[in-house]
Coordinates of C-alpha atoms in Angstrom, one line a residue:
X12 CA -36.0 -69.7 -128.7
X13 CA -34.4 -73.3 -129.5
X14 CA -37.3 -74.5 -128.3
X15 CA -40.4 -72.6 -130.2
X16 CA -42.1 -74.2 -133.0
X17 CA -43.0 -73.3 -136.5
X18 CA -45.5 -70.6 -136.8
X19 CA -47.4 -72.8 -139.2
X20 CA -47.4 -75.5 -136.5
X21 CA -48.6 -72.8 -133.6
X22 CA -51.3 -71.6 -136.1
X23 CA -52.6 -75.2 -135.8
X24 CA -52.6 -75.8 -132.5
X25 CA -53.8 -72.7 -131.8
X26 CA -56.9 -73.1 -133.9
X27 CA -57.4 -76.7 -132.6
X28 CA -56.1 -76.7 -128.9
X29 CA -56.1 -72.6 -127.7
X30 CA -54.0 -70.9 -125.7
X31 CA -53.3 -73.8 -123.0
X32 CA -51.0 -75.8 -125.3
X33 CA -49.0 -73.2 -126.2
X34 CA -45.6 -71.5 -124.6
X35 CA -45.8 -68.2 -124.0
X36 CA -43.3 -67.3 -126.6
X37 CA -44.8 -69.4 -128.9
X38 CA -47.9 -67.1 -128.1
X39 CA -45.6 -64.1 -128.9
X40 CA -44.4 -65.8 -131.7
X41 CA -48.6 -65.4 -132.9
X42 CA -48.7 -61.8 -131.6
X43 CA -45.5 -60.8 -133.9
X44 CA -47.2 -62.5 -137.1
X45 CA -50.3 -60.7 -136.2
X46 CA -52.1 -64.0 -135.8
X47 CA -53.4 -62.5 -132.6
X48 CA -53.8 -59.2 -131.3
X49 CA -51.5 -57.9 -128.7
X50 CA -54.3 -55.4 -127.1
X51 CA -56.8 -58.7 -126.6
X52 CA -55.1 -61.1 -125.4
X53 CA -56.9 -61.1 -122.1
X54 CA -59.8 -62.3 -124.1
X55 CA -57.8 -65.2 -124.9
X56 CA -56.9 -66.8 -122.0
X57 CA -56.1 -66.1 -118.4
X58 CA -55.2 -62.5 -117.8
X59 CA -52.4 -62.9 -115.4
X60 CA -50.7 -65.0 -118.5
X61 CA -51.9 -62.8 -121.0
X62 CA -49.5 -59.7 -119.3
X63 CA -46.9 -61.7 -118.9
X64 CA -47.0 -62.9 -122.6
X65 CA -47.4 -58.6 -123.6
X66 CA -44.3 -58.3 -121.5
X67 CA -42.6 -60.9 -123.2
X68 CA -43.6 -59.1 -126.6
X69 CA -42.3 -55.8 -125.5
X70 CA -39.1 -56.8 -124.0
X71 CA -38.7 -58.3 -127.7
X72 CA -39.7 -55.5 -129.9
X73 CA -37.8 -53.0 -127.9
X74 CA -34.8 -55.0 -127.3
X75 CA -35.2 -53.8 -123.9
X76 CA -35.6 -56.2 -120.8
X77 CA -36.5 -53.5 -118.2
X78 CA -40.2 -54.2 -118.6
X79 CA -39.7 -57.7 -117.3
X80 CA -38.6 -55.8 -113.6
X81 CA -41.8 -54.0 -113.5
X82 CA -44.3 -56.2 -111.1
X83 CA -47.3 -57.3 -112.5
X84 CA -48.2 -60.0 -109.9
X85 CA -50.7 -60.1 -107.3
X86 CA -53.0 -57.8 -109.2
X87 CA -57.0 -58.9 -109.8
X88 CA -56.7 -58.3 -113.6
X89 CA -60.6 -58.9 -113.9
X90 CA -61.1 -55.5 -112.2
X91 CA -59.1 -53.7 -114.8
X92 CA -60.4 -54.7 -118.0
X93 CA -63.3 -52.3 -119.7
X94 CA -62.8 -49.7 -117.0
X95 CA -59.6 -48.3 -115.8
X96 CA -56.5 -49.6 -118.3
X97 CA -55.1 -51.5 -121.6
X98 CA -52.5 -52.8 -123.2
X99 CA -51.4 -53.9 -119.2
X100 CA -47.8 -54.9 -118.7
X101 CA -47.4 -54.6 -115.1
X102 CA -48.2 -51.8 -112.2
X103 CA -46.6 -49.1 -110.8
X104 CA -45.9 -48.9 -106.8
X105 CA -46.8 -45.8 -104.8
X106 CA -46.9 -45.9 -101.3
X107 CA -50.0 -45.0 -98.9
X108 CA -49.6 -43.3 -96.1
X109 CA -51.5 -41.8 -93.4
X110 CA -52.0 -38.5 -92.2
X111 CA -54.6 -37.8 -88.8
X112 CA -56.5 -37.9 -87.0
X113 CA -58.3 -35.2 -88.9
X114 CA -61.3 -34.0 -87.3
X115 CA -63.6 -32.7 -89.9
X116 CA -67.4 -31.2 -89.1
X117 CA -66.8 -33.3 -85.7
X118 CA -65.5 -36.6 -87.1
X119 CA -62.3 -37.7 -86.9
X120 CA -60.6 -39.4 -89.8
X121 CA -57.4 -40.9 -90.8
X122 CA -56.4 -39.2 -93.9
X123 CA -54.7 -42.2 -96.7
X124 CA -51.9 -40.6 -99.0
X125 CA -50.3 -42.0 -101.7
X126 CA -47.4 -40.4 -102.5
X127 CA -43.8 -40.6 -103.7
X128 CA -42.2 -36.5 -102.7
X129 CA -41.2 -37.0 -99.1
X130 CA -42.1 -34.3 -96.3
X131 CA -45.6 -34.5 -98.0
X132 CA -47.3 -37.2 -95.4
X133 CA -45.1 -35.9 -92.5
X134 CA -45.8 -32.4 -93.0
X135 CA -49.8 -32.8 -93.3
X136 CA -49.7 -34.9 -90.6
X137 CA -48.0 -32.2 -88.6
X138 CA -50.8 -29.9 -89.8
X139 CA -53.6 -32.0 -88.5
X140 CA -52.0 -32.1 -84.9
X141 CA -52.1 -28.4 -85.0
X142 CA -56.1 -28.6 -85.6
X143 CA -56.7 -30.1 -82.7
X144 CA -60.0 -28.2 -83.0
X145 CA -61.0 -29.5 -86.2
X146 CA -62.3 -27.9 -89.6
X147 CA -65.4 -27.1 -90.7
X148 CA -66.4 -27.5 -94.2
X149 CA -69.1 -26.8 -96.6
X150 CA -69.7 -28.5 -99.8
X151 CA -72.0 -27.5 -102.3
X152 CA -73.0 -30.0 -105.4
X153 CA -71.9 -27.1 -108.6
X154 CA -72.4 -30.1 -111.2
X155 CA -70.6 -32.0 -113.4
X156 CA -70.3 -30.2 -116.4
X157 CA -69.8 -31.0 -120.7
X158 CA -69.7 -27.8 -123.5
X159 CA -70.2 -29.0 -126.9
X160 CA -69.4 -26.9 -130.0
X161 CA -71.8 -26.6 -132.9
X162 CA -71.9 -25.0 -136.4
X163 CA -74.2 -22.3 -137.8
X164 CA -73.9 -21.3 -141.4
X165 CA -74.1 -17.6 -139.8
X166 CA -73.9 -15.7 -137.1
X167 CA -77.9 -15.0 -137.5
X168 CA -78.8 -18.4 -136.9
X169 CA -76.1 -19.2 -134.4
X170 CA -78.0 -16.1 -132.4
X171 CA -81.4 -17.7 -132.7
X172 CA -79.8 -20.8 -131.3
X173 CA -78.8 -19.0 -128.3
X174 CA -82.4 -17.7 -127.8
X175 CA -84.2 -20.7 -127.7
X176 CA -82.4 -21.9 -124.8
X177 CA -84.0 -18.8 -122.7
X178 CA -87.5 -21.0 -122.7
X179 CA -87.5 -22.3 -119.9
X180 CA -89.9 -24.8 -121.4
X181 CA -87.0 -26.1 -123.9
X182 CA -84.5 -26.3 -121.0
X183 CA -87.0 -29.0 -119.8
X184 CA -87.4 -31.1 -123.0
X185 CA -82.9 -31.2 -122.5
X186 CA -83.5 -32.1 -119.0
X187 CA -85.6 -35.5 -120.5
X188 CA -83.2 -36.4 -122.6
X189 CA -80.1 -36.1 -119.9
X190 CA -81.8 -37.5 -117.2
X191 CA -83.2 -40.7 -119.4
X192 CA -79.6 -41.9 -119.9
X193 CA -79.4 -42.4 -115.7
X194 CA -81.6 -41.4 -112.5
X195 CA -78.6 -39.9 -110.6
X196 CA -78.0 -37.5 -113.4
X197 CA -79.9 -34.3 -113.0
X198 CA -79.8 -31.9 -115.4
X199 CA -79.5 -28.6 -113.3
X200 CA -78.6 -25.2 -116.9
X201 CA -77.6 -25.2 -120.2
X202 CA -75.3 -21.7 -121.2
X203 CA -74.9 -21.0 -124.6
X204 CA -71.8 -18.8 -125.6
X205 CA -71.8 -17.9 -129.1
X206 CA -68.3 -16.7 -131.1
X207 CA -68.9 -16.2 -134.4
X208 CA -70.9 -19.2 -136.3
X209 CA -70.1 -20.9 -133.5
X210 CA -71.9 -21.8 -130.1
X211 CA -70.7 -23.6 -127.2
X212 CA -73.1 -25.2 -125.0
X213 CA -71.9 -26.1 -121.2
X214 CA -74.2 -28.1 -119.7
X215 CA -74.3 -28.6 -116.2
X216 CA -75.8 -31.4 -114.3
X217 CA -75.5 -33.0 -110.7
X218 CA -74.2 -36.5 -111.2
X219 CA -74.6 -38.5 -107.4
X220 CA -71.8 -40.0 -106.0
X221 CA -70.4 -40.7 -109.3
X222 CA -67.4 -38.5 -110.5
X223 CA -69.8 -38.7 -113.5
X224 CA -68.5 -37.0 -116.6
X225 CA -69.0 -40.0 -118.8
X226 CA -72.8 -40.4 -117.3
X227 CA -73.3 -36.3 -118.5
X228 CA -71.4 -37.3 -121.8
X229 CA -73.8 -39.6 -122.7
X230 CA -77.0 -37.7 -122.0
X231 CA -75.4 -34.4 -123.7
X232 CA -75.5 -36.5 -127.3
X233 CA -78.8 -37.6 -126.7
X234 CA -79.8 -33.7 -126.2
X235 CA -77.1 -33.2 -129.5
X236 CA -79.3 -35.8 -131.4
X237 CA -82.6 -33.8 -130.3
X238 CA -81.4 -30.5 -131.0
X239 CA -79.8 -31.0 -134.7
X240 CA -84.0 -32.2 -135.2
X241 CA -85.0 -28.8 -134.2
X242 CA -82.1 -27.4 -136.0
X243 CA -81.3 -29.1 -139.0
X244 CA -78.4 -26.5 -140.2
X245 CA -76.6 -27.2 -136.9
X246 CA -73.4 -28.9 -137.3
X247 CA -71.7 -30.8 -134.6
X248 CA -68.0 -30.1 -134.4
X249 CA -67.4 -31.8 -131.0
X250 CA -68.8 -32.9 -127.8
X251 CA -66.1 -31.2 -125.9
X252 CA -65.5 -27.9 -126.8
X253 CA -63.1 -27.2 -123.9
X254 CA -65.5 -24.6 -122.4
X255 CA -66.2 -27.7 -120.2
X256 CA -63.4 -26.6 -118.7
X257 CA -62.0 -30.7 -118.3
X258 CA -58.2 -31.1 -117.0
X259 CA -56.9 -27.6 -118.0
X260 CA -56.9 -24.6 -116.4
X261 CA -59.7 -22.2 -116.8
X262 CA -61.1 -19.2 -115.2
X263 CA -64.4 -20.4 -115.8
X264 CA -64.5 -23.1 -113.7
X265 CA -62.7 -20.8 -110.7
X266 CA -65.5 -18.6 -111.2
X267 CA -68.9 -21.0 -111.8
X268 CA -66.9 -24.3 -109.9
X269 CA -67.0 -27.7 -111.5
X270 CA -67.9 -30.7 -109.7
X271 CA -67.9 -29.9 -105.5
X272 CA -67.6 -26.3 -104.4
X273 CA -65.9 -27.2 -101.0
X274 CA -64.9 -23.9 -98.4
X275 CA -62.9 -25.7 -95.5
X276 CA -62.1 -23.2 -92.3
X277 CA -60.1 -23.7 -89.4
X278 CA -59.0 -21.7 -85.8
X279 CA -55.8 -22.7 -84.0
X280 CA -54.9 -20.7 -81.4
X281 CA -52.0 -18.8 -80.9
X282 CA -50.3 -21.2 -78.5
X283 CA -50.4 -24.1 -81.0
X284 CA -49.1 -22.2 -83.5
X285 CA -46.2 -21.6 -81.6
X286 CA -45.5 -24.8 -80.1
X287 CA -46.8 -27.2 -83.1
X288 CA -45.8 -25.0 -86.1
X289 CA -42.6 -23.2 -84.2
X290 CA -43.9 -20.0 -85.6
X291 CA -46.0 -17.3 -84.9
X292 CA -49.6 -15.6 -86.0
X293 CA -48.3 -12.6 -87.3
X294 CA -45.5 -13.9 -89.5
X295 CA -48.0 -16.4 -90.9
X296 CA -50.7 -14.3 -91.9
X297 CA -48.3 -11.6 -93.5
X298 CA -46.3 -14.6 -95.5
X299 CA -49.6 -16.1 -96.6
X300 CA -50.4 -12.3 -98.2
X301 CA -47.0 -12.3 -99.9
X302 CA -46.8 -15.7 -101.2
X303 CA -50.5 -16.9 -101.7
X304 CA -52.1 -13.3 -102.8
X305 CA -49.6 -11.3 -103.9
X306 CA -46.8 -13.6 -105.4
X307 CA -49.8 -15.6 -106.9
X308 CA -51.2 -12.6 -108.9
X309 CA -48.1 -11.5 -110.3
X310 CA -47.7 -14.8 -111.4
X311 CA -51.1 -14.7 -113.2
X312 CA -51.7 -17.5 -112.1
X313 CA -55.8 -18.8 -112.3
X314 CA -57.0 -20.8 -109.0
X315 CA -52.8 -20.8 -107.7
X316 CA -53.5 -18.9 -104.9
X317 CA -52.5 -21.1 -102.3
X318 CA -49.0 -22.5 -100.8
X319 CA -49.6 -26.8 -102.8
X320 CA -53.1 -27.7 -102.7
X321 CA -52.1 -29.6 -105.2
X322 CA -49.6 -32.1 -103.4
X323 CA -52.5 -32.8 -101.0
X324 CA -55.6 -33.1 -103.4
X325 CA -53.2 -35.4 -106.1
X326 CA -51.9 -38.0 -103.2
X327 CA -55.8 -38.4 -101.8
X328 CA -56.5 -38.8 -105.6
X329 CA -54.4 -41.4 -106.0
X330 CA -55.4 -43.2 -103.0
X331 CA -58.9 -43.6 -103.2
X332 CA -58.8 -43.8 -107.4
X333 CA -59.8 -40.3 -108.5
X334 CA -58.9 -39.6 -111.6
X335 CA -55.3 -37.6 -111.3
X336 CA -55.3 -35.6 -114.5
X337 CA -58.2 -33.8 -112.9
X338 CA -55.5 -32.4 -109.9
X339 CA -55.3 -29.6 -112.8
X340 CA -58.5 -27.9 -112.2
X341 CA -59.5 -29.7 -108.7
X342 CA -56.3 -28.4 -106.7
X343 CA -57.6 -24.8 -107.4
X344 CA -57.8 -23.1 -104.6
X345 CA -57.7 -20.0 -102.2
X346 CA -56.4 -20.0 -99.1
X347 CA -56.9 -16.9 -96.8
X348 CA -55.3 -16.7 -93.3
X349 CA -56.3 -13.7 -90.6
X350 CA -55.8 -12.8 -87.1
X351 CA -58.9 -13.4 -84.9
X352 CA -59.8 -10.8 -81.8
X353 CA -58.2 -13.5 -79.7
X354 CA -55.1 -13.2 -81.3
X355 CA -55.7 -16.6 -82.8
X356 CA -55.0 -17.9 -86.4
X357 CA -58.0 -18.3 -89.0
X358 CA -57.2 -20.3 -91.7
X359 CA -60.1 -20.7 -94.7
X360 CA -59.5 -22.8 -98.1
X361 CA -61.8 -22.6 -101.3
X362 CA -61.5 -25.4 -103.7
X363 CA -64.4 -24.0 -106.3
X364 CA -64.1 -27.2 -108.5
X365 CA -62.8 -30.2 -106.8
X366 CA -64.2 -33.5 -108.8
X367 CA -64.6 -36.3 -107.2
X368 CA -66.5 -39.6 -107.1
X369 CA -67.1 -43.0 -104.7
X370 CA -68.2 -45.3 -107.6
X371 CA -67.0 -45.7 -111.1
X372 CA -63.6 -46.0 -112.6
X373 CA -60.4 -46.4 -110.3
X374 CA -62.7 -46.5 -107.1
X375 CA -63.5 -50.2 -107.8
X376 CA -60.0 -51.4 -107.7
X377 CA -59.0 -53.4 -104.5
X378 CA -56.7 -51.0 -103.0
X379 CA -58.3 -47.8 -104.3
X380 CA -61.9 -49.3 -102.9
X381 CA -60.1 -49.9 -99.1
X382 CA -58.6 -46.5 -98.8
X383 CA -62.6 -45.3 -99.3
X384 CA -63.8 -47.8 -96.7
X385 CA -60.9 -45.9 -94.7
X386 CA -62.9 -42.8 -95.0
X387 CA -66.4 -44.4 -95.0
X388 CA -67.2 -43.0 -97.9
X389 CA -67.1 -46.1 -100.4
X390 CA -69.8 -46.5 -103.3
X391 CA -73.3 -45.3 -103.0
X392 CA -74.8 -43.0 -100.5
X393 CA -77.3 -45.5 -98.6
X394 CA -80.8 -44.2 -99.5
X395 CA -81.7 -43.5 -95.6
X396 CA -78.8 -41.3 -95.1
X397 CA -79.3 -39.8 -99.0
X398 CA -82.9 -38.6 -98.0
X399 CA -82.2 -36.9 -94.9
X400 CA -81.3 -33.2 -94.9
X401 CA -77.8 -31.5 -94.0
X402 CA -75.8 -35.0 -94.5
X403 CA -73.2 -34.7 -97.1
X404 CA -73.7 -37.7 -99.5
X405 CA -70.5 -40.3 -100.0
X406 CA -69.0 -38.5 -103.3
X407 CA -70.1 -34.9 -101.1
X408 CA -67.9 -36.4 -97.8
X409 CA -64.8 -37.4 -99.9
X410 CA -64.5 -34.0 -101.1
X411 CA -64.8 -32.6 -97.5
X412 CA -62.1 -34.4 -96.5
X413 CA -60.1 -33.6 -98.8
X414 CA -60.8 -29.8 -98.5
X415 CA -60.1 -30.5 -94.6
X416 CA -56.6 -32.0 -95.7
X417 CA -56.0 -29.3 -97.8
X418 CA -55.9 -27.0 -95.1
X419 CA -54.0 -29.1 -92.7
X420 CA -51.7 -29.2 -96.0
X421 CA -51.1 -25.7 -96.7
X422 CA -51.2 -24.4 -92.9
X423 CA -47.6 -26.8 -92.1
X424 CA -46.3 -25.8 -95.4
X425 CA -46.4 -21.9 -94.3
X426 CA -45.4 -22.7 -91.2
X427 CA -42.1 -24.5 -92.4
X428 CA -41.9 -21.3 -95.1
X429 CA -41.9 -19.2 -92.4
X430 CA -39.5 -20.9 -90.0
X431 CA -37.1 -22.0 -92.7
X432 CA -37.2 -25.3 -91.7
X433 CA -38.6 -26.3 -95.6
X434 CA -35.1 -27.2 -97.0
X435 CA -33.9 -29.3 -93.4
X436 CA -37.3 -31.1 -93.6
X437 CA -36.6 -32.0 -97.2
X438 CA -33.1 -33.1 -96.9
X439 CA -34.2 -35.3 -94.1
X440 CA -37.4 -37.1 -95.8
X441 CA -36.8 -36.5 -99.3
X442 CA -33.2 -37.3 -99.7
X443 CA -31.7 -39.8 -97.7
X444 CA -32.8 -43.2 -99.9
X445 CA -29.1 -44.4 -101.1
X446 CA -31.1 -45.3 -104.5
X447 CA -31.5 -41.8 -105.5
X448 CA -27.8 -41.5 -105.8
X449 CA -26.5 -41.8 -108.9
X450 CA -22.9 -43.7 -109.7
X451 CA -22.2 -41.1 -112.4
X452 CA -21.5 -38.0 -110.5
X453 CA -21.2 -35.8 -113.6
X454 CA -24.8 -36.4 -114.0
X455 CA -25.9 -33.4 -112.0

């Protein structure tokens, strides 16, 4: 610090000279004085510097020097800004790996992963092998959706409310106002639910290959603005009224989907089960009753039927940029396994709300972007391919994938259930870094 100058001689040469002439804790020297503002400092000058000077800040304030190890190098800062994160002080490093090939509706694919539990990569990858046949998934578009809450001085108003959205006439002056915010948005019902004074409104609209809850969000307060004209006692309360339902569970979106409806189904004969999952049909289908039914309703659990959708839909999240708090309500799923005639193994999955897009937010970042291009599935749907019928559009194709995964996912995970090889496999991929031992051995 021997070597910082006065604050009233920064404040000079920063007003005269800028950032350029300045040390960077000099510049924190600024930032603690409140001379500049710590969350804009990539407005001020280069935004590699502008981290490192945040870091420099923190480190201080805290008295803590661990943020200085986190890296923050080698990252294209410009791509963050206005879209995906703030106040940056570094990144955090997850690996990507790769599970396939992974033949889904006849094309194969290599499957990226990110991921820090591991047996997770292994153990899908083991599940692909056993579908040598493939998986065959359908995907249908349920919408994006957005449920305000509004205000009614009574219940008798609230009520007429709820009637005028049964004019189908009405539905279509909302469907203006959504669809003037953006093209790709396509304004498909609006439900009213009424409690009390109150009404919730889930709108529910097809959003292209965009994820597309922000493009809805916008075109639901246009129809907010248009709607407290018509009904000037209305009172807005909030434009998410968690009827939505966004990043919590919910039975409503198990039952009407959110986002992609996607229903992935697989056959693997009774000879690969035994000599790629070291089990057999019988076993599998009864445990899969036990754990994925049975276990799973006396849990209670909403959209938990399954053996850890969840491990497979959060690592392709993370890869290719989805958003990961969504895993909540996108990892729901159903997985059903049955004997064929042949003696075979059936395996079905049924995400009803998996949300997913190819453009917008974490999909433009450089790493997040090349794990798309993996899957040939990155940005817009070309306007050739968009037109033609039965082909799944880019945000459509992500979602199969992942369905496909899913299954490849859960099948190896019963299989190692059902074996008892889940703990070995563990203790052999999960444990063995020397790092995740501890010097204090009291610690456990």
């Amino acid at each position: 610090m021997d070597n910082v100058r006065s604050f009233a001689e920064c404040c000079e040469i920063w007003d005269n000279e800028g950032a350029d002439s300045l040390s960077d804790l000099e510049l924190v020297l600024l930032v603690k004085a409140r001379k500049l503002q710590a969350y804009s400092l990539e407005t001020m000058m280069d935004k590699l510097r502008a981290v490192a000077v945040r870091r420099e800040l923190i480190s201080q304030l805290s008295s803590n020097p661990a943020v200085l190890s986190l890296p923050y190098e080698h990252l294209d800062y410009d791509e963050l800004r206005g879209a995906c994160c703030e106040n940056v002080i570094g990144y955090a490093q997850i690996p990507v790996g790769v599970a396939g090939p992974l033949t889904v509706n006849g094309q194969p694919f290599f499957v990226p992963m990110a991921t820090t539990e591991g047996a997770l990569v292994a153990s899908t990858n083991r599940g692909c092998k056993a579908l040598r046949d493939g998986v065959k998934v359908v995907v249908k578009d349920s919408g994006m959706t957005r449920a305000p809450a509004v205000e009614f001085p009574s219940i008798a108003q609230a009520n007429v409310f709820c009637d005028w959205f049964a004019n189908l006439n009405n539905l279509d002056l909302l469907r203006r106002e959504v669809e003037s915010e953006s093209r790709h948005t396509k304004l498909i019902s609006v439900t009213p639910t009424q409690e009390g004074r109150h009404v919730f409104l889930r709108f529910q609209a097809t959003t292209g290959d965009a994820m597309g809850m922000n493009m809805l969000s916008k075109g639901v307060e246009r129809c907010l603005i248009y709607l407290q004209c018509e009904f000037p006692s209305m009172k807005i309360i909030t434009i998410s009224g968690n009827m939505c339902t966004d990043k919590k569970p919910s039975a409503i979106n198990w039952i009407l989907g959110r986002g992609k409806k996607v229903i992935a189904e697989a056959e693997v004969s009774k000879q690969d089960v035994q000599s790629v999952l070291k089990t057999n049909v019988p076993d599998l289908v009864e445990l899969n009753k036990v754990k994925n039914l049975i276990g799973s309703q006396m849990a209670g659990s909403i959209g938990g039927c399954n053996a850890h959708a969840a491990n497979i839909v959060t690592a392709v999240f993370i890869a290719t940029g989805q958003d990961p708090a969504q895993v909540v309500e996108s990892s729901n799923c159903l997985t059903n396994v049955e004997v064929t005639e042949e003696g075979n193994l059936r395996i079905t999955c049924t995400l009803p709300c998996l949300e997913v897009g190819t453009l917008g937010g974490g999909t433009g970042l450089p790493a997040q972007k090349a794990a798309l291009k993996m899957l040939n599935v990155q940005g817009s749907t070309c306007e050739e391919m968009s037109s033609e019928n039965n082909v799944l559009s880019n945000a459509q194709q992500l979602a199969a994938i992942i369905g496909a995964t899913v299954v490849a996912g859960e099948l190896s995970l019963l299989a190692s259930l059902q074996s008892g090889d889940l703990v070995r496999s563990h203790l052999r991929l999960n444990r063995s870094a020397p790092s995740n031992v501890r010097g204090d051995q009291n610690s456990c």
